[in-house]
Coordinates of N, CA and C in Angstrom, one line a residue:
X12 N 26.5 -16.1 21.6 CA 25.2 -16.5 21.3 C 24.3 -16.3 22.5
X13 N 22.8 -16.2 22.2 CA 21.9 -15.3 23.1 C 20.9 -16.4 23.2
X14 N 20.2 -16.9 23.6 CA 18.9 -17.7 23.8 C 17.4 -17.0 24.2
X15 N 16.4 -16.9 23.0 CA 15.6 -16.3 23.2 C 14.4 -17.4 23.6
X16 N 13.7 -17.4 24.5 CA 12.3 -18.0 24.5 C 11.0 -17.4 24.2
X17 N 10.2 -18.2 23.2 CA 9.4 -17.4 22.6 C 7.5 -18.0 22.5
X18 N 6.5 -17.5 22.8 CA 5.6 -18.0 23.3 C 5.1 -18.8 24.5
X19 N 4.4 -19.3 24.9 CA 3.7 -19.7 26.3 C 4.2 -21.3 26.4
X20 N 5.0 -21.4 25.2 CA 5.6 -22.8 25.5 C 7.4 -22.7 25.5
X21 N 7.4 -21.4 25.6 CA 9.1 -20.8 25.9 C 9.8 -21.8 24.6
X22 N 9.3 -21.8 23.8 CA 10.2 -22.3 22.5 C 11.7 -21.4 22.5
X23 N 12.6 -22.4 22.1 CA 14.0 -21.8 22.3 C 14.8 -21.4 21.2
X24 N 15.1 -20.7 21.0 CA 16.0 -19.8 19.6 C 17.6 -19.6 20.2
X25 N 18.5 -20.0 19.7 CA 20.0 -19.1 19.4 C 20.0 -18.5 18.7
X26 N 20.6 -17.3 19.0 CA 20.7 -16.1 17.9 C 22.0 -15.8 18.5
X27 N 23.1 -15.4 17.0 CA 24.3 -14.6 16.9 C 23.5 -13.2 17.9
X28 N 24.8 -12.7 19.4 CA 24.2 -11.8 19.7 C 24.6 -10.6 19.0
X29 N 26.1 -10.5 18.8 CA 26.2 -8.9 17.8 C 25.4 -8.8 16.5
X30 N 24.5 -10.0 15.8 CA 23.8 -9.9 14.9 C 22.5 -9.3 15.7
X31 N 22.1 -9.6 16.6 CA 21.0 -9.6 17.1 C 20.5 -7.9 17.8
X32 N 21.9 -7.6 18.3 CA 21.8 -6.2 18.6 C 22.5 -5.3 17.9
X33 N 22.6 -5.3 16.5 CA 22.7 -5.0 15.9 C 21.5 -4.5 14.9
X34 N 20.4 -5.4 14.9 CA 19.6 -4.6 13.9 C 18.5 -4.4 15.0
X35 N 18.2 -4.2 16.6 CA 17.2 -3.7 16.4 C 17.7 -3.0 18.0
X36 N 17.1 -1.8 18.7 CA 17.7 -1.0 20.1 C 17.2 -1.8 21.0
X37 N 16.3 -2.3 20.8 CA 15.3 -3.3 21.7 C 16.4 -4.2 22.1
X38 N 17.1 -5.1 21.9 CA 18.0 -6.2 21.6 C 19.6 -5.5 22.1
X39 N 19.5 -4.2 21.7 CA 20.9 -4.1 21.6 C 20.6 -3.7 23.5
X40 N 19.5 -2.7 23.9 CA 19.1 -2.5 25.3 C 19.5 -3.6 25.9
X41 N 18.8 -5.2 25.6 CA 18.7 -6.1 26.5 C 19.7 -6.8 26.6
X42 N 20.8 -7.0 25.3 CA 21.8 -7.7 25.4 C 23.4 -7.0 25.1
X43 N 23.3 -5.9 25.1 CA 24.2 -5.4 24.7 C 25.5 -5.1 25.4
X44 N 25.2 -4.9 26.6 CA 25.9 -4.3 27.8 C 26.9 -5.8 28.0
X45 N 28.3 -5.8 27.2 CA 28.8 -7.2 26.8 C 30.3 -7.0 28.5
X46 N 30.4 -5.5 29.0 CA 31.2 -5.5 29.7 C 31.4 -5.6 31.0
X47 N 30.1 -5.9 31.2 CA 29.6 -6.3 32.8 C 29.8 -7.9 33.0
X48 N 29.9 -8.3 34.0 CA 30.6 -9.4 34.4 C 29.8 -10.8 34.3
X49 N 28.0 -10.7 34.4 CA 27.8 -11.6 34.2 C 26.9 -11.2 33.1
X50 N 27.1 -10.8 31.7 CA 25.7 -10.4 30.8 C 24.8 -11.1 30.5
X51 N 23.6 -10.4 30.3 CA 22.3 -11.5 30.1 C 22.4 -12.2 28.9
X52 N 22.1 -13.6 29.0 CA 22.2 -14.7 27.9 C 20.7 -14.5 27.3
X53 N 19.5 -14.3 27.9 CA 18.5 -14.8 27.9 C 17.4 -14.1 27.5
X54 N 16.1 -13.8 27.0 CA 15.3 -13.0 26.9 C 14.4 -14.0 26.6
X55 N 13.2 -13.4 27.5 CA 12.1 -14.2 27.4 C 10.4 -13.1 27.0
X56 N 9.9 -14.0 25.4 CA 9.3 -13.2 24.9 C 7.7 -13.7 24.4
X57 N 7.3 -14.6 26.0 CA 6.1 -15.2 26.0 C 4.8 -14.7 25.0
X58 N 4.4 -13.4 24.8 CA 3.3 -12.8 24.3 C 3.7 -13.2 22.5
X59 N 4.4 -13.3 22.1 CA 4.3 -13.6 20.5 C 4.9 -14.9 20.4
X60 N 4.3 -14.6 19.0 CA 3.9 -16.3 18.4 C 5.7 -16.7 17.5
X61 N 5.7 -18.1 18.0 CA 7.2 -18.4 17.8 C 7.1 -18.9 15.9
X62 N 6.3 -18.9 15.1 CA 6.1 -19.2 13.7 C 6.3 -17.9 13.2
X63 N 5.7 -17.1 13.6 CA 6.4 -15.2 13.7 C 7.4 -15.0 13.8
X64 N 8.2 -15.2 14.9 CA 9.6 -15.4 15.3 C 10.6 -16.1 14.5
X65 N 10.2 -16.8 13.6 CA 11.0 -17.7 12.9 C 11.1 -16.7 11.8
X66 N 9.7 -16.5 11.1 CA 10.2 -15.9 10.0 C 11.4 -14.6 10.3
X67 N 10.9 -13.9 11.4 CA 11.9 -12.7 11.8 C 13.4 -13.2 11.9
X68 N 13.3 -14.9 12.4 CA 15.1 -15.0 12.7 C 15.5 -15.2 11.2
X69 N 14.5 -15.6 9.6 CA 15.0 -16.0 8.8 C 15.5 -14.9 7.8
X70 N 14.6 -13.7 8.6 CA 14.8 -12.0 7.9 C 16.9 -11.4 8.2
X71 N 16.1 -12.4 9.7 CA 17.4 -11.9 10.4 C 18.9 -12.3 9.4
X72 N 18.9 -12.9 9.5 CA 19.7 -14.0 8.6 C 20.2 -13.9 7.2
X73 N 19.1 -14.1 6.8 CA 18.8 -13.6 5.2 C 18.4 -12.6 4.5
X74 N 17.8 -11.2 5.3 CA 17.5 -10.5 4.3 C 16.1 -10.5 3.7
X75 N 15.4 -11.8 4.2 CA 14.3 -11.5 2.9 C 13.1 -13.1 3.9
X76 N 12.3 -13.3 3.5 CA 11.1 -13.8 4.3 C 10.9 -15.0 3.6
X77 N 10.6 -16.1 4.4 CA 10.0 -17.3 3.0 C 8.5 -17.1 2.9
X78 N 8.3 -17.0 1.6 CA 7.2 -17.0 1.2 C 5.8 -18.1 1.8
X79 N 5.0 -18.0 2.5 CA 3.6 -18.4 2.4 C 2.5 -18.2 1.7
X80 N 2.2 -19.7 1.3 CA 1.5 -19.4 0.1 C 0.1 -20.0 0.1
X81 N -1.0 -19.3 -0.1 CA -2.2 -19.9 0.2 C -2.6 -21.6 -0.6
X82 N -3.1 -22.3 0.4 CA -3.3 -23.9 -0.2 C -4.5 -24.4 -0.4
X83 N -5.3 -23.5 0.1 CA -6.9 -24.1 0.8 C -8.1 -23.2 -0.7
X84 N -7.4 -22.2 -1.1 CA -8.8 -21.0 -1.2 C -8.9 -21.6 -2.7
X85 N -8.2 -22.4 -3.8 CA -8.7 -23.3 -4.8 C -9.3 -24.2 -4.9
X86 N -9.3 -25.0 -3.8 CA -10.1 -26.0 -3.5 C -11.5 -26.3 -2.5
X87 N -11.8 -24.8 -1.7 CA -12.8 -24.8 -1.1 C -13.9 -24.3 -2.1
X88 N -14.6 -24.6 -3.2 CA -15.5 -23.9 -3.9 C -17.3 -23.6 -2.9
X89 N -16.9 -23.9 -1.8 CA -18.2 -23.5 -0.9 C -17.7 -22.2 -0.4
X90 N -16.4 -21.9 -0.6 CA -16.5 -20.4 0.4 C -17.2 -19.3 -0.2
X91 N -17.6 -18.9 1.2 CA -18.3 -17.2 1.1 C -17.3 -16.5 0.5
X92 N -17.2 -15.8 -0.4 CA -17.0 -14.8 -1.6 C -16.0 -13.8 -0.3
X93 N -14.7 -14.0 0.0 CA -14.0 -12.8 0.5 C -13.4 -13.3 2.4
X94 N -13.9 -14.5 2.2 CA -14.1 -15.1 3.6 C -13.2 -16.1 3.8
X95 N -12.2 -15.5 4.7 CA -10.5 -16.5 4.4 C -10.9 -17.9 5.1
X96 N -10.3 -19.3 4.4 CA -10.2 -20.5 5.2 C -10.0 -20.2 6.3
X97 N -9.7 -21.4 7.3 CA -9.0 -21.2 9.1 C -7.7 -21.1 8.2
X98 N -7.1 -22.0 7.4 CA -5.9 -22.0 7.0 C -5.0 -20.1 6.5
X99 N -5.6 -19.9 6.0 CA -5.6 -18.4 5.0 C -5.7 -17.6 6.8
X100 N -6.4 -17.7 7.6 CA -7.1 -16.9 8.4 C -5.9 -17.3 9.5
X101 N -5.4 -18.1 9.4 CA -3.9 -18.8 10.5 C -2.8 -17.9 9.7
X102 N -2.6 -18.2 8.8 CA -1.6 -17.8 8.1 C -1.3 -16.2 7.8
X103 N -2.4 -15.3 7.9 CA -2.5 -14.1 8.4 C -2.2 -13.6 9.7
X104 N -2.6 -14.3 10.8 CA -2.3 -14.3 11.9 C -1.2 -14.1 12.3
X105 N -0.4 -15.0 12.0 CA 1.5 -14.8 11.8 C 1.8 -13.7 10.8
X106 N 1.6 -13.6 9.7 CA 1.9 -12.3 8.9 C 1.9 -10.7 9.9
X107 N 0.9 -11.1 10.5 CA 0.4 -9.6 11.4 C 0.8 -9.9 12.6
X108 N 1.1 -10.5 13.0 CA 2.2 -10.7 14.4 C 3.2 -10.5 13.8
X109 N 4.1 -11.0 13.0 CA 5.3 -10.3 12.4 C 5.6 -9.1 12.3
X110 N 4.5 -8.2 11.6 CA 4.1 -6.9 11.5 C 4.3 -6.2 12.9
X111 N 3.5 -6.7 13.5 CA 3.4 -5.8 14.9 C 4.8 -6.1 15.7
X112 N 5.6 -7.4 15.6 CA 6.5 -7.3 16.1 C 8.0 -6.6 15.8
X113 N 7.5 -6.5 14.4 CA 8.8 -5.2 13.8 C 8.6 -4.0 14.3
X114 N 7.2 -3.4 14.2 CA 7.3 -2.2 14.9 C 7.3 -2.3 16.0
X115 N 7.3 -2.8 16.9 CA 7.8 -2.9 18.1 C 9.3 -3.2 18.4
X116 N 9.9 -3.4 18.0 CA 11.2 -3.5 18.1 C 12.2 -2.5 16.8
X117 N 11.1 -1.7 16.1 CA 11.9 -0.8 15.2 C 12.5 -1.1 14.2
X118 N 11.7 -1.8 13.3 CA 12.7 -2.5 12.2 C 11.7 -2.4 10.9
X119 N 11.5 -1.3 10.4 CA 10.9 -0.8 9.3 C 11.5 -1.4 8.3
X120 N 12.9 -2.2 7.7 CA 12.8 -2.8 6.8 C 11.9 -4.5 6.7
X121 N 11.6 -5.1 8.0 CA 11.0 -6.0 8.1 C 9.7 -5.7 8.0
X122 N 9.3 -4.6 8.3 CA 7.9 -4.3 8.2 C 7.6 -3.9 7.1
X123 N 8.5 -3.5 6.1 CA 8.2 -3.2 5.0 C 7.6 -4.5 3.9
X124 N 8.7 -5.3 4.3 CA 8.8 -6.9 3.7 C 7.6 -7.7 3.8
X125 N 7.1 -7.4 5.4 CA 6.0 -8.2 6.1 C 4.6 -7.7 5.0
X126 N 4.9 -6.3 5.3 CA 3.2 -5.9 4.4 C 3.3 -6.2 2.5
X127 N 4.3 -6.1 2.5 CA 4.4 -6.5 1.2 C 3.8 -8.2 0.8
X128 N 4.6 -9.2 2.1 CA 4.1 -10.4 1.7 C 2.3 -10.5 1.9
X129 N 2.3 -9.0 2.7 CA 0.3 -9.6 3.3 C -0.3 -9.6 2.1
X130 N 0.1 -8.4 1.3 CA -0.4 -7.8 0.0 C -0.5 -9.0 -1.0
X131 N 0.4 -9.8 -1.1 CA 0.8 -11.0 -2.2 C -0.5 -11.9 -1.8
X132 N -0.3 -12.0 -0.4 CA -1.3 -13.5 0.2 C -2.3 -13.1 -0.1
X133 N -3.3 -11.5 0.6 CA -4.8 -11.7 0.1 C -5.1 -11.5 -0.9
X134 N -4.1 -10.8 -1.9 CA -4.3 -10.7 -3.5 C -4.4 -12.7 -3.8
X135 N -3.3 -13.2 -4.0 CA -3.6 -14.6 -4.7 C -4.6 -15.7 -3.7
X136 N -5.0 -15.5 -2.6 CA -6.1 -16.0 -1.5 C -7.5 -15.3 -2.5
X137 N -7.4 -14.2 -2.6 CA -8.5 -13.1 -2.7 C -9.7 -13.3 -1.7
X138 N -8.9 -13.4 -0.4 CA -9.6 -13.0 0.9 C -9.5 -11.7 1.4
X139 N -10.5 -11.2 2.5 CA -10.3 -10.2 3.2 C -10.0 -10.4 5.0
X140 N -9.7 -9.5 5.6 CA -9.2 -9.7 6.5 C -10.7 -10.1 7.5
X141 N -10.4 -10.8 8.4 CA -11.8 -11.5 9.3 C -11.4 -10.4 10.3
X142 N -13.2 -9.7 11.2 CA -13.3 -9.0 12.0 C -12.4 -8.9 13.3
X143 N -12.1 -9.7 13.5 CA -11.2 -9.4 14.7 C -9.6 -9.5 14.1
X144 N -9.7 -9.6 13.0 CA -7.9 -9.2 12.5 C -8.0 -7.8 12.2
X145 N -9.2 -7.3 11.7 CA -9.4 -5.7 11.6 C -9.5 -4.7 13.4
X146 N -10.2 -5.5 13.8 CA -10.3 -5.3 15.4 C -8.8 -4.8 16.4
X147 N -8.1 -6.2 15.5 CA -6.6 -6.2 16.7 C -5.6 -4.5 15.5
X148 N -6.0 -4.5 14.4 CA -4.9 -3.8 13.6 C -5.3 -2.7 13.8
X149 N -6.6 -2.2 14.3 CA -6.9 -0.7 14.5 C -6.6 -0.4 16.0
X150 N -6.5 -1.5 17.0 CA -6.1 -1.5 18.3 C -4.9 -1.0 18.5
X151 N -3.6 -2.1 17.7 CA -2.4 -1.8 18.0 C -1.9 -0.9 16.8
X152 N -2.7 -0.1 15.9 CA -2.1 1.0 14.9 C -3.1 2.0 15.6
X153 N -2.6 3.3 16.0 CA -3.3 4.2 16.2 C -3.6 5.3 14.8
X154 N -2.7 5.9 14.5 CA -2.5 6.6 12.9 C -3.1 6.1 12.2
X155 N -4.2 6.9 11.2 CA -4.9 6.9 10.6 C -3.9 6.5 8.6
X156 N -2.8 7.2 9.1 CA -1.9 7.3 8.2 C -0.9 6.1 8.1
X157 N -1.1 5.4 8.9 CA -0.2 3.9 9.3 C -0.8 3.3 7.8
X158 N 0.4 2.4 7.1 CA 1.2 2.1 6.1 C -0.2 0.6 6.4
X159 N -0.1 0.1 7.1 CA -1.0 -0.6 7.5 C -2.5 -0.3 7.2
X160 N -2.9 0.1 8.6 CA -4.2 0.3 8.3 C -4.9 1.5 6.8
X161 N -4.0 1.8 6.1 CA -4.5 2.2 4.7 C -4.6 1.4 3.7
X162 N -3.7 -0.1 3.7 CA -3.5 -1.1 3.5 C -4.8 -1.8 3.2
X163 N -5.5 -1.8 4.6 CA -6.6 -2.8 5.0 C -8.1 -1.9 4.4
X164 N -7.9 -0.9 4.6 CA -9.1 0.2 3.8 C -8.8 -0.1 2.4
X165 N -7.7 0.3 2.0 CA -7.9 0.2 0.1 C -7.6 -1.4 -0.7
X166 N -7.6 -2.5 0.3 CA -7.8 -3.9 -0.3 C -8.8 -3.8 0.2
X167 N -10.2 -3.5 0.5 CA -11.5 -3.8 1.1 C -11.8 -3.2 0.2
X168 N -12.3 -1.8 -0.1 CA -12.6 -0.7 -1.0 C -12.4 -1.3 -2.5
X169 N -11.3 -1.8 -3.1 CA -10.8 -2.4 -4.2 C -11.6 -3.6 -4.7
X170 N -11.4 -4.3 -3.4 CA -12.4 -5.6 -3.3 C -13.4 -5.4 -3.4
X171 N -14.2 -4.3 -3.2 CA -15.2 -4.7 -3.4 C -15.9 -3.4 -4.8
X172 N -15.3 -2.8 -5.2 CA -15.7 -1.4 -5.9 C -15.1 -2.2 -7.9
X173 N -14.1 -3.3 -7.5 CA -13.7 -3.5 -8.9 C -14.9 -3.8 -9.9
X174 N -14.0 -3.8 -11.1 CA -15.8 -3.8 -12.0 C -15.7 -5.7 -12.1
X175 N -14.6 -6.3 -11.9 CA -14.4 -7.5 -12.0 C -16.0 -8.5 -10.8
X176 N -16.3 -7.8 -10.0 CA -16.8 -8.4 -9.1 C -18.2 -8.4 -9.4
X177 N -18.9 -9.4 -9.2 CA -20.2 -9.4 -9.2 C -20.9 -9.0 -8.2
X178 N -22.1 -8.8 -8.1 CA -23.7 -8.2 -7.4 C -23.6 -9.0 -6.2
X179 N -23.5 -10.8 -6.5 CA -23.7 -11.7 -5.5 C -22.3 -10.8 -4.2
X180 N -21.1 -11.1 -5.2 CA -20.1 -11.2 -4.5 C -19.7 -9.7 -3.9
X181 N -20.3 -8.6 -4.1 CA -20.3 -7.3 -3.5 C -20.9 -7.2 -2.7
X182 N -22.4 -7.9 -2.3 CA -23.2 -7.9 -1.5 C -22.6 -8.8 -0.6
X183 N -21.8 -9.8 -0.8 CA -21.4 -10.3 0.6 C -20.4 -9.7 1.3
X184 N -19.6 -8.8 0.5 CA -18.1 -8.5 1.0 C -19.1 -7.2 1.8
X185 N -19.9 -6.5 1.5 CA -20.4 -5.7 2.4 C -20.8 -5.8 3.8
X186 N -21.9 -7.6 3.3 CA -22.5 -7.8 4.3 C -21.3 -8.3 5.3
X187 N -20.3 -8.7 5.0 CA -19.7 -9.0 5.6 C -18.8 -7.8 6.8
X188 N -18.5 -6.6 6.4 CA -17.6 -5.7 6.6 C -18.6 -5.1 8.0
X189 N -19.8 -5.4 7.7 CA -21.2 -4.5 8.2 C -21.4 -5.2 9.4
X190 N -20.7 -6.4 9.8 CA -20.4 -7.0 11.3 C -19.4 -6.5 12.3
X191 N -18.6 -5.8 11.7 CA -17.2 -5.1 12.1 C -18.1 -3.4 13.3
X192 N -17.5 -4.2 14.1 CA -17.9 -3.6 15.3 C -16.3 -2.0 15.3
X193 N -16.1 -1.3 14.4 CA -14.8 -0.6 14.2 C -15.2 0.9 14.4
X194 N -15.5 1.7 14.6 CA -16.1 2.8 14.0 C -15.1 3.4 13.3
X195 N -13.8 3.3 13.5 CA -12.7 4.0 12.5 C -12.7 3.4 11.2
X196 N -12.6 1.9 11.3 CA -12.5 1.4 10.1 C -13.3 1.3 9.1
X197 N -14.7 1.5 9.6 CA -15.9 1.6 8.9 C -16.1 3.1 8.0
X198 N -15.5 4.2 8.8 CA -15.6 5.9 8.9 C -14.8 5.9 7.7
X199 N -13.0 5.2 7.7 CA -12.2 5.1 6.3 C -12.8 4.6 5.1
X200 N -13.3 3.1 5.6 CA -13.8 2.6 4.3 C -15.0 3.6 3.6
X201 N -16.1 3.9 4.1 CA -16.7 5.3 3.6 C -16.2 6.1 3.1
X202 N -15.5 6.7 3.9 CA -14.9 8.3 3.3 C -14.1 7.6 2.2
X203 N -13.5 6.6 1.9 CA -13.0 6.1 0.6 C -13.6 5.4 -0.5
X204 N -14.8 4.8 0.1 CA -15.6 4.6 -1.0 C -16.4 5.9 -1.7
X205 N -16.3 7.0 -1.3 CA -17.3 8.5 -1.9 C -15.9 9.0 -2.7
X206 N -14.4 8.6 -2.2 CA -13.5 9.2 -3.3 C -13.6 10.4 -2.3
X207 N -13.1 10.6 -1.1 CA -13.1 11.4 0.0 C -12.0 11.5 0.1
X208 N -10.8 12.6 0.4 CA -9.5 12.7 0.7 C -8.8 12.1 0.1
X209 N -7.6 11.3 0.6 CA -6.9 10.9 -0.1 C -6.8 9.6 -1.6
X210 N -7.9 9.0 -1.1 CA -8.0 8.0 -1.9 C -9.0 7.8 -3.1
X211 N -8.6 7.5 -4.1 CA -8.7 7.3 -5.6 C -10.1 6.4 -5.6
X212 N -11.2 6.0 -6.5 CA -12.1 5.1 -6.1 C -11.9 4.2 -7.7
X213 N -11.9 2.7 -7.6 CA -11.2 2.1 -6.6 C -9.8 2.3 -6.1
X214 N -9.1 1.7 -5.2 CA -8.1 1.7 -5.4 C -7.4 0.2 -5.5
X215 N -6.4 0.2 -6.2 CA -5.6 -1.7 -5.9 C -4.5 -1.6 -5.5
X216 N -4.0 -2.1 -4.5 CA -3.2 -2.0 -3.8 C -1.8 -2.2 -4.6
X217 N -2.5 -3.4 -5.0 CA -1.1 -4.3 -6.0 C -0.4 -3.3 -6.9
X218 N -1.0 -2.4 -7.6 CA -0.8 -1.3 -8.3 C -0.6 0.1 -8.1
X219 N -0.4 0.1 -6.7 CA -0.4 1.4 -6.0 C 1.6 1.6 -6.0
X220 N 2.2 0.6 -6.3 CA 3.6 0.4 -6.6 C 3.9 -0.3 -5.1
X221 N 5.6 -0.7 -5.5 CA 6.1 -1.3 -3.8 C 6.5 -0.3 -2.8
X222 N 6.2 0.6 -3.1 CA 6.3 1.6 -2.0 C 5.3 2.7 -1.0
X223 N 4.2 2.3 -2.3 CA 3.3 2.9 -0.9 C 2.8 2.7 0.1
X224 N 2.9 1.4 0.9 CA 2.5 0.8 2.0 C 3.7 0.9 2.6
X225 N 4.8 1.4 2.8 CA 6.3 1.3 3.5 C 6.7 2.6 4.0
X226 N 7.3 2.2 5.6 CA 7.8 3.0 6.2 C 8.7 3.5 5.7
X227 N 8.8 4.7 5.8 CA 10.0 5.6 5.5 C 10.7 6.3 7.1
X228 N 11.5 5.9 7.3 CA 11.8 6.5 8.9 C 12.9 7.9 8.4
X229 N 13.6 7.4 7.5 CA 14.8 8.6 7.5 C 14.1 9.7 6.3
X230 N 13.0 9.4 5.7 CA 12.3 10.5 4.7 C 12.6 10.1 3.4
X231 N 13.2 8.9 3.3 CA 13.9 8.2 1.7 C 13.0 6.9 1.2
X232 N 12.4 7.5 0.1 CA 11.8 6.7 -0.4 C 12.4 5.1 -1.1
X233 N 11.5 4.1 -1.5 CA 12.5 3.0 -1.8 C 12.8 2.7 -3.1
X234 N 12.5 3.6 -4.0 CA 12.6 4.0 -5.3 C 14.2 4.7 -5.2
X235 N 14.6 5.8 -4.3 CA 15.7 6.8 -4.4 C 16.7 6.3 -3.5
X236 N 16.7 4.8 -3.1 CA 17.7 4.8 -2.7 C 18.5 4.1 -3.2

């Protein structure tokens, strides 16, 4: 067993170690080396959030993620049209630390899982992502083509281009998008809203199938395997 500490309050995790470097190189780098005389017990992983971390040890484990489910966005009938609670807007938070912490450690089936659950949450929230969660995703996604950030373009575009949506509630999702200090992200949503390259106008993500937002690392889609 391995002890991981996790956030600025060194929260403590045991983790099976041949499980642990087993699914990711990161892990298997730091803990693996079992024939050296004193091997490292320990890894300390201050910068991410330990509610992140949990879900990852429950992927670890099981295979599959517990579901979070929005609690606040039926009961607030004052909110801005597109504008996640703190609750919804916390609860993303961890979603996307999850996210970034799979690709960081190379684990495209967790990342797969992760964006799938984002997709569920701001579909049944029917929130959009808050400026600085678009801010941090175009920071740490460079690729334009990232599974991710085409994600965050065609649930914006969708959101706001459906015929379901009203005048009031299109004009706020704009006014809203129109604070976003991004120039990339602003550049996609455009060129997607004219039906520019790749994307269809609108597009819904939900309906785009479970595979279009998902890494493929070995070139195998999740249909053919």
């Amino acid at each position: 067993m391995v002890n991981i500490f996790v956030g600025q309050k060194k929260k403590r995790y045991n983790i099976h170690r041949a499980l642990l470097c087993s699914t990711s190189p990161v892990f298997q780098a730091h803990f693996g080396d079992v024939e050296i005389k004193h091997p490292t017990n320990d890894m300390y992983l201050p910068q991410h959030d330990p509610q992140a971390f949990e879900m990852f040890v429950n992927f670890l484990y099981r295979q599959s993620l517990p579901e979070i489910v929005p609690q606040t966005v039926t009961t607030n009938t004052n909110r801005q049209p597109g504008a996640p609670t703190d609750v919804d807007s916390a609860n993303l938070d961890v979603l996307l630390n999850l996210h970034f912490m799979s690709s960081d450690w190379s684990l495209p089936g967790l990342q797969n899982a992760t964006l799938d659950h984002i997709s569920r949450y701001v579909t049944k929230a029917s929130v959009l992502f808050r400026h600085r969660q678009i801010t941090t995703i175009y920071e740490r996604i460079k690729s334009p083509e990232a599974p991710l950030r085409r994600f965050a373009v065609d649930h914006f575009v969708h959101s706001v281009m459906k015929k379901s949506v009203g005048a009031r509630t299109r004009q706020s999702y704009l006014a809203n998008r129109s604070k976003i200090d991004n120039s990339a992200f602003l550049y996609e949503v455009i060129e997607a809203m004219i039906g520019a390259k790749r994307y269809p106008v609108p597009v819904d993500p939900e309906k785009n199938g479970p595979c279009a937002y998902h890494e493929h690392p070995d070139g195998v889609r999740c249909e053919e395997e």
